[in-house]
């Protein structure tokens, strides 16, 4: 079955002529038709576009052209990424029917690499949520257990890959939105350093935190696609002009002597026992591989949740102001302008409205210093904690999430409880650091994720450690039971 | 005893930075394009679009700061000013707030009372909003033209140092001169590329504390600025004198009713929730760039006027007229330098300057047209110098020069060619002149006799006859020779 193969394997078979890109695309589209009714991971499937891109790859091969690193590889994109001529709703009613008139930079890069975009994936509305339940359109079911959440906010992107509908997908990560769903769905996902991947064409949630990150079933695929989408973009002033380097060349490298920092204090608190034991086993694995395990402390990280839920809503309150019904998207017309604004913006869902109000409040005159300014200071302190930690270690190891995938509806009543699902992913986000989540075992049959965080722009080290860890274990080979139709491997 | 009041006025000026493209995208800033044709995802605020600062706009803003004596902040920040309005595509305006690009400058103004230094609080960079076209749609619908959205602006916030409408107008005129002469702004009030808001309050003379101020919005001509401020001062004085209180509010000038009208009160003032724009890193102007911009700042217009009076023989009035536009000033300087060169020191610098100044004011300015920072001239400055050089070496006289200039404008030909083709060169050879003089005198014995009889006016008749015969000659020379010949007789 083509849909279960890795991206690197598919690309190899396209290059060798063993497979046509068009057939791979058809296979992916068939799998979406067959499986997505149960999962709900797609908001829009672009069959026509996908087949056209695949045909172009086949023609390029026939013409003897050099094929890109993702030639013929199907990829699903989170619905907050702009693809020319394709809807982009952010899973919100306020963008219902809006067709993006331009390609995001990552989309241009994917196209240039030969990737085949199969569709747009479900998400928490405007990426605000940790379970994909704030989507205005439909739920996403975790392929490992359909009664459970896939995580969020990039739940659709994660579930589509876990259910074999595409070997790769892109999500966006503001406070853990690729890492936590990767952990819940047994995938590898990278949140790149802030500034590493262009945000041009990513519909903003919180601009100072947002980064686009990929999902894959193994570390190699994640490295390949990360390399493709990374690098300076003149259209994003926050993108950084530093060489990306070869992530793929980090794969399989020795990790002996590499120092892995473990934050002991946070581990015990609020983590499920199954997560703790999987992490403990992972630490043992890395030690066996020759890594030096050191204790590090991130004392201010405990303020990450509070700081994040000030900074991110503040930015979103401003970022989402443009959805006013004046230029695009639906408008709920009223004779009075203010009323038109109010009624139109009532199309936002509860969680989005909650955060807009929170953000508006913390930026208001008289409250700015007490909230926003203080949260920014907390960010600085968290960054300093990491700087101190990285004097003692090369990567910081934590669980990705304190639990395995929770049940759909289990946390929707209590937003604060939902926010705590991000306690491990928020500190690297606030510090702008790269972090990867890799499968590190099962707890009661559900995947557990291991998060590794590195210094800014040191994604290479993350791939090196993640790759060594993957080679030493078989966690990544576990597949969602109902969707494990073929054996997969890095180089199948 | 009646209290005497003084006005306290501070101006906020928005000037469009003279760039080809917008502040954060590559769209054209050209004025008057068909609605919504210079737009893109960035200036339309489409989902996912991001701003990237226009380097030229920043350079111009720094240039304005330097020209106005500001301290340039080498790491400043863009901030978002959040509010809702249909002409605001993102729901916020990208501006600067707590860390502006330029601070603490000044501008010297001259009024009937003399010269005064006015403080400039800050000059920051921001983007313009789109334009609402009320009633442009069906019925009372408002349509929005986004061509203007994202146009680069500087906001120049002046200190409340102005004390009269006259000073306010002088400040605005001086500011416009500085911006135009540095190439920062085209000074076009009609097209709205130079706009002014005024904060006006009054206080009893001698009182330190400011009174409650009103903000006058959108006064778009020098005349209206003066009138609006005069009206507002009088309104506030009348109000306070009769026991009333000035309410802090925003007012607008109605040119039809010739008075200021209330727009909104302080209670309706918005909380803009400023915060640093996370899409834009700190705006850094490093030492090398700052030095590069510093070199590009031209000589201040005031200094230029003084230098022309000192070195080029101009009166204050000449200097004022010839600095009415930066291109005219350049034209004058080029022409006078060219004339000085052409004459190789035969004419002192101040005389050359003055001749050129006189000629440009009397003849050339009539056929010069300006549009924004551009101006079109009927001929090059070098041609003006060539023409005046012909007068200076007595090939033609000043009167003929005017005719030649008319020809130059009409045909685009070089003055030398026109003079040659039309045979306008005056006779400079005194022996040739003497021959003609003797011929003319000999041909008119009757007139000679009446001259001898004491009728001095007949001399004019001879001059006329001689000049006609010579088809132009140096009048002074003709006069000399004629007098000599007549004395012989």
JSON list of N, CA, C and O in Angstrom, two decimals, chain B residues 269-301:
[
{"chain": "B", "resi": 269, "resn": "UNK", "atom": "N", "xyz": [-12.81, 59.14, 23.04]},
{"chain": "B", "resi": 269, "resn": "UNK", "atom": "CA", "xyz": [-11.45, 58.84, 22.59]},
{"chain": "B", "resi": 269, "resn": "UNK", "atom": "C", "xyz": [-11.18, 57.35, 22.73]},
{"chain": "B", "resi": 269, "resn": "UNK", "atom": "O", "xyz": [-11.68, 56.69, 23.64]},
{"chain": "B", "resi": 270, "resn": "UNK", "atom": "N", "xyz": [-10.41, 56.81, 21.80]},
{"chain": "B", "resi": 270, "resn": "UNK", "atom": "CA", "xyz": [-10.20, 55.37, 21.78]},
{"chain": "B", "resi": 270, "resn": "UNK", "atom": "C", "xyz": [-8.95, 54.98, 22.56]},
{"chain": "B", "resi": 270, "resn": "UNK", "atom": "O", "xyz": [-8.03, 55.76, 22.68]},
{"chain": "B", "resi": 271, "resn": "UNK", "atom": "N", "xyz": [-8.97, 53.75, 23.02]},
{"chain": "B", "resi": 271, "resn": "UNK", "atom": "CA", "xyz": [-7.77, 53.17, 23.61]},
{"chain": "B", "resi": 271, "resn": "UNK", "atom": "C", "xyz": [-7.14, 52.34, 22.49]},
{"chain": "B", "resi": 271, "resn": "UNK", "atom": "O", "xyz": [-7.67, 51.32, 22.07]},
{"chain": "B", "resi": 272, "resn": "UNK", "atom": "N", "xyz": [-6.01, 52.80, 21.99]},
{"chain": "B", "resi": 272, "resn": "UNK", "atom": "CA", "xyz": [-5.43, 52.17, 20.80]},
{"chain": "B", "resi": 272, "resn": "UNK", "atom": "C", "xyz": [-4.64, 50.90, 21.08]},
{"chain": "B", "resi": 272, "resn": "UNK", "atom": "O", "xyz": [-4.17, 50.24, 20.17]},
{"chain": "B", "resi": 273, "resn": "UNK", "atom": "N", "xyz": [-4.48, 50.58, 22.35]},
{"chain": "B", "resi": 273, "resn": "UNK", "atom": "CA", "xyz": [-3.80, 49.34, 22.72]},
{"chain": "B", "resi": 273, "resn": "UNK", "atom": "C", "xyz": [-2.49, 49.13, 21.94]},
{"chain": "B", "resi": 273, "resn": "UNK", "atom": "O", "xyz": [-2.25, 48.09, 21.35]},
{"chain": "B", "resi": 274, "resn": "UNK", "atom": "N", "xyz": [-1.67, 50.15, 21.95]},
{"chain": "B", "resi": 274, "resn": "UNK", "atom": "CA", "xyz": [-0.37, 50.06, 21.28]},
{"chain": "B", "resi": 274, "resn": "UNK", "atom": "C", "xyz": [0.45, 48.90, 21.84]},
{"chain": "B", "resi": 274, "resn": "UNK", "atom": "O", "xyz": [0.51, 48.70, 23.05]},
{"chain": "B", "resi": 275, "resn": "UNK", "atom": "N", "xyz": [1.10, 48.17, 20.98]},
{"chain": "B", "resi": 275, "resn": "UNK", "atom": "CA", "xyz": [2.14, 47.24, 21.43]},
{"chain": "B", "resi": 275, "resn": "UNK", "atom": "C", "xyz": [3.09, 47.01, 20.26]},
{"chain": "B", "resi": 275, "resn": "UNK", "atom": "O", "xyz": [2.74, 47.26, 19.11]},
{"chain": "B", "resi": 276, "resn": "UNK", "atom": "N", "xyz": [4.29, 46.58, 20.59]},
{"chain": "B", "resi": 276, "resn": "UNK", "atom": "CA", "xyz": [5.33, 46.39, 19.57]},
{"chain": "B", "resi": 276, "resn": "UNK", "atom": "C", "xyz": [4.82, 45.40, 18.52]},
{"chain": "B", "resi": 276, "resn": "UNK", "atom": "O", "xyz": [4.31, 44.34, 18.87]},
{"chain": "B", "resi": 277, "resn": "UNK", "atom": "N", "xyz": [4.96, 45.74, 17.24]},
{"chain": "B", "resi": 277, "resn": "UNK", "atom": "CA", "xyz": [4.48, 44.84, 16.19]},
{"chain": "B", "resi": 277, "resn": "UNK", "atom": "C", "xyz": [5.36, 43.60, 16.11]},
{"chain": "B", "resi": 277, "resn": "UNK", "atom": "O", "xyz": [6.54, 43.69, 15.76]},
{"chain": "B", "resi": 278, "resn": "UNK", "atom": "N", "xyz": [4.80, 42.44, 16.44]},
{"chain": "B", "resi": 278, "resn": "UNK", "atom": "CA", "xyz": [5.62, 41.23, 16.45]},
{"chain": "B", "resi": 278, "resn": "UNK", "atom": "C", "xyz": [6.03, 40.77, 15.05]},
{"chain": "B", "resi": 278, "resn": "UNK", "atom": "O", "xyz": [6.88, 39.89, 14.93]},
{"chain": "B", "resi": 279, "resn": "UNK", "atom": "N", "xyz": [5.44, 41.34, 14.01]},
{"chain": "B", "resi": 279, "resn": "UNK", "atom": "CA", "xyz": [5.83, 40.97, 12.65]},
{"chain": "B", "resi": 279, "resn": "UNK", "atom": "C", "xyz": [7.10, 41.68, 12.19]},
{"chain": "B", "resi": 279, "resn": "UNK", "atom": "O", "xyz": [7.64, 41.36, 11.12]},
{"chain": "B", "resi": 280, "resn": "UNK", "atom": "N", "xyz": [7.52, 42.68, 12.97]},
{"chain": "B", "resi": 280, "resn": "UNK", "atom": "CA", "xyz": [8.65, 43.50, 12.52]},
{"chain": "B", "resi": 280, "resn": "UNK", "atom": "C", "xyz": [9.72, 43.59, 13.60]},
{"chain": "B", "resi": 280, "resn": "UNK", "atom": "O", "xyz": [9.46, 44.07, 14.70]},
{"chain": "B", "resi": 281, "resn": "UNK", "atom": "N", "xyz": [10.92, 43.12, 13.28]},
{"chain": "B", "resi": 281, "resn": "UNK", "atom": "CA", "xyz": [12.00, 43.21, 14.26]},
{"chain": "B", "resi": 281, "resn": "UNK", "atom": "C", "xyz": [12.39, 44.68, 14.48]},
{"chain": "B", "resi": 281, "resn": "UNK", "atom": "O", "xyz": [11.96, 45.54, 13.72]},
{"chain": "B", "resi": 282, "resn": "UNK", "atom": "N", "xyz": [13.18, 44.96, 15.51]},
{"chain": "B", "resi": 282, "resn": "UNK", "atom": "CA", "xyz": [13.61, 46.35, 15.72]},
{"chain": "B", "resi": 282, "resn": "UNK", "atom": "C", "xyz": [14.18, 46.94, 14.43]},
{"chain": "B", "resi": 282, "resn": "UNK", "atom": "O", "xyz": [14.86, 46.26, 13.67]},
{"chain": "B", "resi": 283, "resn": "UNK", "atom": "N", "xyz": [13.84, 48.21, 14.21]},
{"chain": "B", "resi": 283, "resn": "UNK", "atom": "CA", "xyz": [14.29, 48.91, 13.01]},
{"chain": "B", "resi": 283, "resn": "UNK", "atom": "C", "xyz": [15.67, 49.47, 13.30]},
{"chain": "B", "resi": 283, "resn": "UNK", "atom": "O", "xyz": [15.82, 50.42, 14.07]},
{"chain": "B", "resi": 284, "resn": "UNK", "atom": "N", "xyz": [16.68, 48.87, 12.70]},
{"chain": "B", "resi": 284, "resn": "UNK", "atom": "CA", "xyz": [18.05, 49.24, 13.02]},
{"chain": "B", "resi": 284, "resn": "UNK", "atom": "C", "xyz": [18.65, 50.10, 11.91]},
{"chain": "B", "resi": 284, "resn": "UNK", "atom": "O", "xyz": [18.61, 49.75, 10.73]},
{"chain": "B", "resi": 285, "resn": "UNK", "atom": "N", "xyz": [19.15, 51.27, 12.30]},
{"chain": "B", "resi": 285, "resn": "UNK", "atom": "CA", "xyz": [19.89, 52.13, 11.37]},
{"chain": "B", "resi": 285, "resn": "UNK", "atom": "C", "xyz": [21.32, 52.13, 11.89]},
{"chain": "B", "resi": 285, "resn": "UNK", "atom": "O", "xyz": [21.64, 52.81, 12.85]},
{"chain": "B", "resi": 286, "resn": "UNK", "atom": "N", "xyz": [22.15, 51.31, 11.27]},
{"chain": "B", "resi": 286, "resn": "UNK", "atom": "CA", "xyz": [23.51, 51.18, 11.81]},
{"chain": "B", "resi": 286, "resn": "UNK", "atom": "C", "xyz": [24.38, 52.38, 11.41]},
{"chain": "B", "resi": 286, "resn": "UNK", "atom": "O", "xyz": [23.95, 53.24, 10.64]},
{"chain": "B", "resi": 287, "resn": "UNK", "atom": "N", "xyz": [25.57, 52.43, 11.97]},
{"chain": "B", "resi": 287, "resn": "UNK", "atom": "CA", "xyz": [26.43, 53.60, 11.77]},
{"chain": "B", "resi": 287, "resn": "UNK", "atom": "C", "xyz": [26.70, 53.87, 10.28]},
{"chain": "B", "resi": 287, "resn": "UNK", "atom": "O", "xyz": [26.66, 55.02, 9.84]},
{"chain": "B", "resi": 288, "resn": "UNK", "atom": "N", "xyz": [26.96, 52.80, 9.54]},
{"chain": "B", "resi": 288, "resn": "UNK", "atom": "CA", "xyz": [27.31, 52.98, 8.12]},
{"chain": "B", "resi": 288, "resn": "UNK", "atom": "C", "xyz": [26.14, 53.58, 7.35]},
{"chain": "B", "resi": 288, "resn": "UNK", "atom": "O", "xyz": [26.30, 54.50, 6.55]},
{"chain": "B", "resi": 289, "resn": "UNK", "atom": "N", "xyz": [24.96, 53.04, 7.62]},
{"chain": "B", "resi": 289, "resn": "UNK", "atom": "CA", "xyz": [23.77, 53.53, 6.91]},
{"chain": "B", "resi": 289, "resn": "UNK", "atom": "C", "xyz": [23.47, 54.98, 7.30]},
{"chain": "B", "resi": 289, "resn": "UNK", "atom": "O", "xyz": [23.17, 55.82, 6.46]},
{"chain": "B", "resi": 290, "resn": "UNK", "atom": "N", "xyz": [23.60, 55.25, 8.60]},
{"chain": "B", "resi": 290, "resn": "UNK", "atom": "CA", "xyz": [23.34, 56.60, 9.08]},
{"chain": "B", "resi": 290, "resn": "UNK", "atom": "C", "xyz": [24.31, 57.59, 8.42]},
{"chain": "B", "resi": 290, "resn": "UNK", "atom": "O", "xyz": [23.90, 58.67, 7.98]},
{"chain": "B", "resi": 291, "resn": "UNK", "atom": "N", "xyz": [25.56, 57.20, 8.30]},
{"chain": "B", "resi": 291, "resn": "UNK", "atom": "CA", "xyz": [26.55, 58.06, 7.67]},
{"chain": "B", "resi": 291, "resn": "UNK", "atom": "C", "xyz": [26.20, 58.30, 6.20]},
{"chain": "B", "resi": 291, "resn": "UNK", "atom": "O", "xyz": [26.29, 59.41, 5.69]},
{"chain": "B", "resi": 292, "resn": "UNK", "atom": "N", "xyz": [25.76, 57.25, 5.55]},
{"chain": "B", "resi": 292, "resn": "UNK", "atom": "CA", "xyz": [25.36, 57.32, 4.14]},
{"chain": "B", "resi": 292, "resn": "UNK", "atom": "C", "xyz": [24.19, 58.31, 3.97]},
{"chain": "B", "resi": 292, "resn": "UNK", "atom": "O", "xyz": [24.18, 59.13, 3.06]},
{"chain": "B", "resi": 293, "resn": "UNK", "atom": "N", "xyz": [23.22, 58.21, 4.88]},
{"chain": "B", "resi": 293, "resn": "UNK", "atom": "CA", "xyz": [22.06, 59.10, 4.80]},
{"chain": "B", "resi": 293, "resn": "UNK", "atom": "C", "xyz": [22.48, 60.54, 5.12]},
{"chain": "B", "resi": 293, "resn": "UNK", "atom": "O", "xyz": [22.05, 61.48, 4.47]},
{"chain": "B", "resi": 294, "resn": "UNK", "atom": "N", "xyz": [23.37, 60.67, 6.11]},
{"chain": "B", "resi": 294, "resn": "UNK", "atom": "CA", "xyz": [23.82, 62.01, 6.51]},
{"chain": "B", "resi": 294, "resn": "UNK", "atom": "C", "xyz": [24.42, 62.75, 5.32]},
{"chain": "B", "resi": 294, "resn": "UNK", "atom": "O", "xyz": [24.16, 63.93, 5.10]},
{"chain": "B", "resi": 295, "resn": "UNK", "atom": "N", "xyz": [25.21, 62.03, 4.53]},
{"chain": "B", "resi": 295, "resn": "UNK", "atom": "CA", "xyz": [25.85, 62.62, 3.37]},
{"chain": "B", "resi": 295, "resn": "UNK", "atom": "C", "xyz": [24.80, 63.06, 2.34]},
{"chain": "B", "resi": 295, "resn": "UNK", "atom": "O", "xyz": [24.99, 64.03, 1.61]},
{"chain": "B", "resi": 296, "resn": "UNK", "atom": "N", "xyz": [23.67, 62.35, 2.31]},
{"chain": "B", "resi": 296, "resn": "UNK", "atom": "CA", "xyz": [22.65, 62.65, 1.30]},
{"chain": "B", "resi": 296, "resn": "UNK", "atom": "C", "xyz": [21.77, 63.84, 1.67]},
{"chain": "B", "resi": 296, "resn": "UNK", "atom": "O", "xyz": [20.95, 64.27, 0.87]},
{"chain": "B", "resi": 297, "resn": "UNK", "atom": "N", "xyz": [21.93, 64.36, 2.88]},
{"chain": "B", "resi": 297, "resn": "UNK", "atom": "CA", "xyz": [21.10, 65.50, 3.28]},
{"chain": "B", "resi": 297, "resn": "UNK", "atom": "C", "xyz": [21.65, 66.76, 2.62]},
{"chain": "B", "resi": 297, "resn": "UNK", "atom": "O", "xyz": [22.79, 67.13, 2.83]},
{"chain": "B", "resi": 298, "resn": "UNK", "atom": "N", "xyz": [20.85, 67.41, 1.77]},
{"chain": "B", "resi": 298, "resn": "UNK", "atom": "CA", "xyz": [21.36, 68.60, 1.08]},
{"chain": "B", "resi": 298, "resn": "UNK", "atom": "C", "xyz": [21.48, 69.81, 2.02]},
{"chain": "B", "resi": 298, "resn": "UNK", "atom": "O", "xyz": [21.00, 69.77, 3.15]},
{"chain": "B", "resi": 299, "resn": "UNK", "atom": "N", "xyz": [22.13, 70.86, 1.51]},
{"chain": "B", "resi": 299, "resn": "UNK", "atom": "CA", "xyz": [22.27, 72.09, 2.28]},
{"chain": "B", "resi": 299, "resn": "UNK", "atom": "C", "xyz": [20.89, 72.60, 2.69]},
{"chain": "B", "resi": 299, "resn": "UNK", "atom": "O", "xyz": [19.99, 72.67, 1.86]},
{"chain": "B", "resi": 300, "resn": "UNK", "atom": "N", "xyz": [20.72, 72.98, 3.95]},
{"chain": "B", "resi": 300, "resn": "UNK", "atom": "CA", "xyz": [19.39, 73.45, 4.38]},
{"chain": "B", "resi": 300, "resn": "UNK", "atom": "C", "xyz": [18.96, 74.66, 3.55]},
{"chain": "B", "resi": 300, "resn": "UNK", "atom": "O", "xyz": [19.77, 75.50, 3.17]},
{"chain": "B", "resi": 301, "resn": "UNK", "atom": "N", "xyz": [17.67, 74.73, 3.31]},
{"chain": "B", "resi": 301, "resn": "UNK", "atom": "CA", "xyz": [17.17, 75.78, 2.43]},
{"chain": "B", "resi": 301, "resn": "UNK", "atom": "C", "xyz": [17.44, 77.17, 3.00]},
{"chain": "B", "resi": 301, "resn": "UNK", "atom": "O", "xyz": [17.77, 78.11, 2.27]}
]
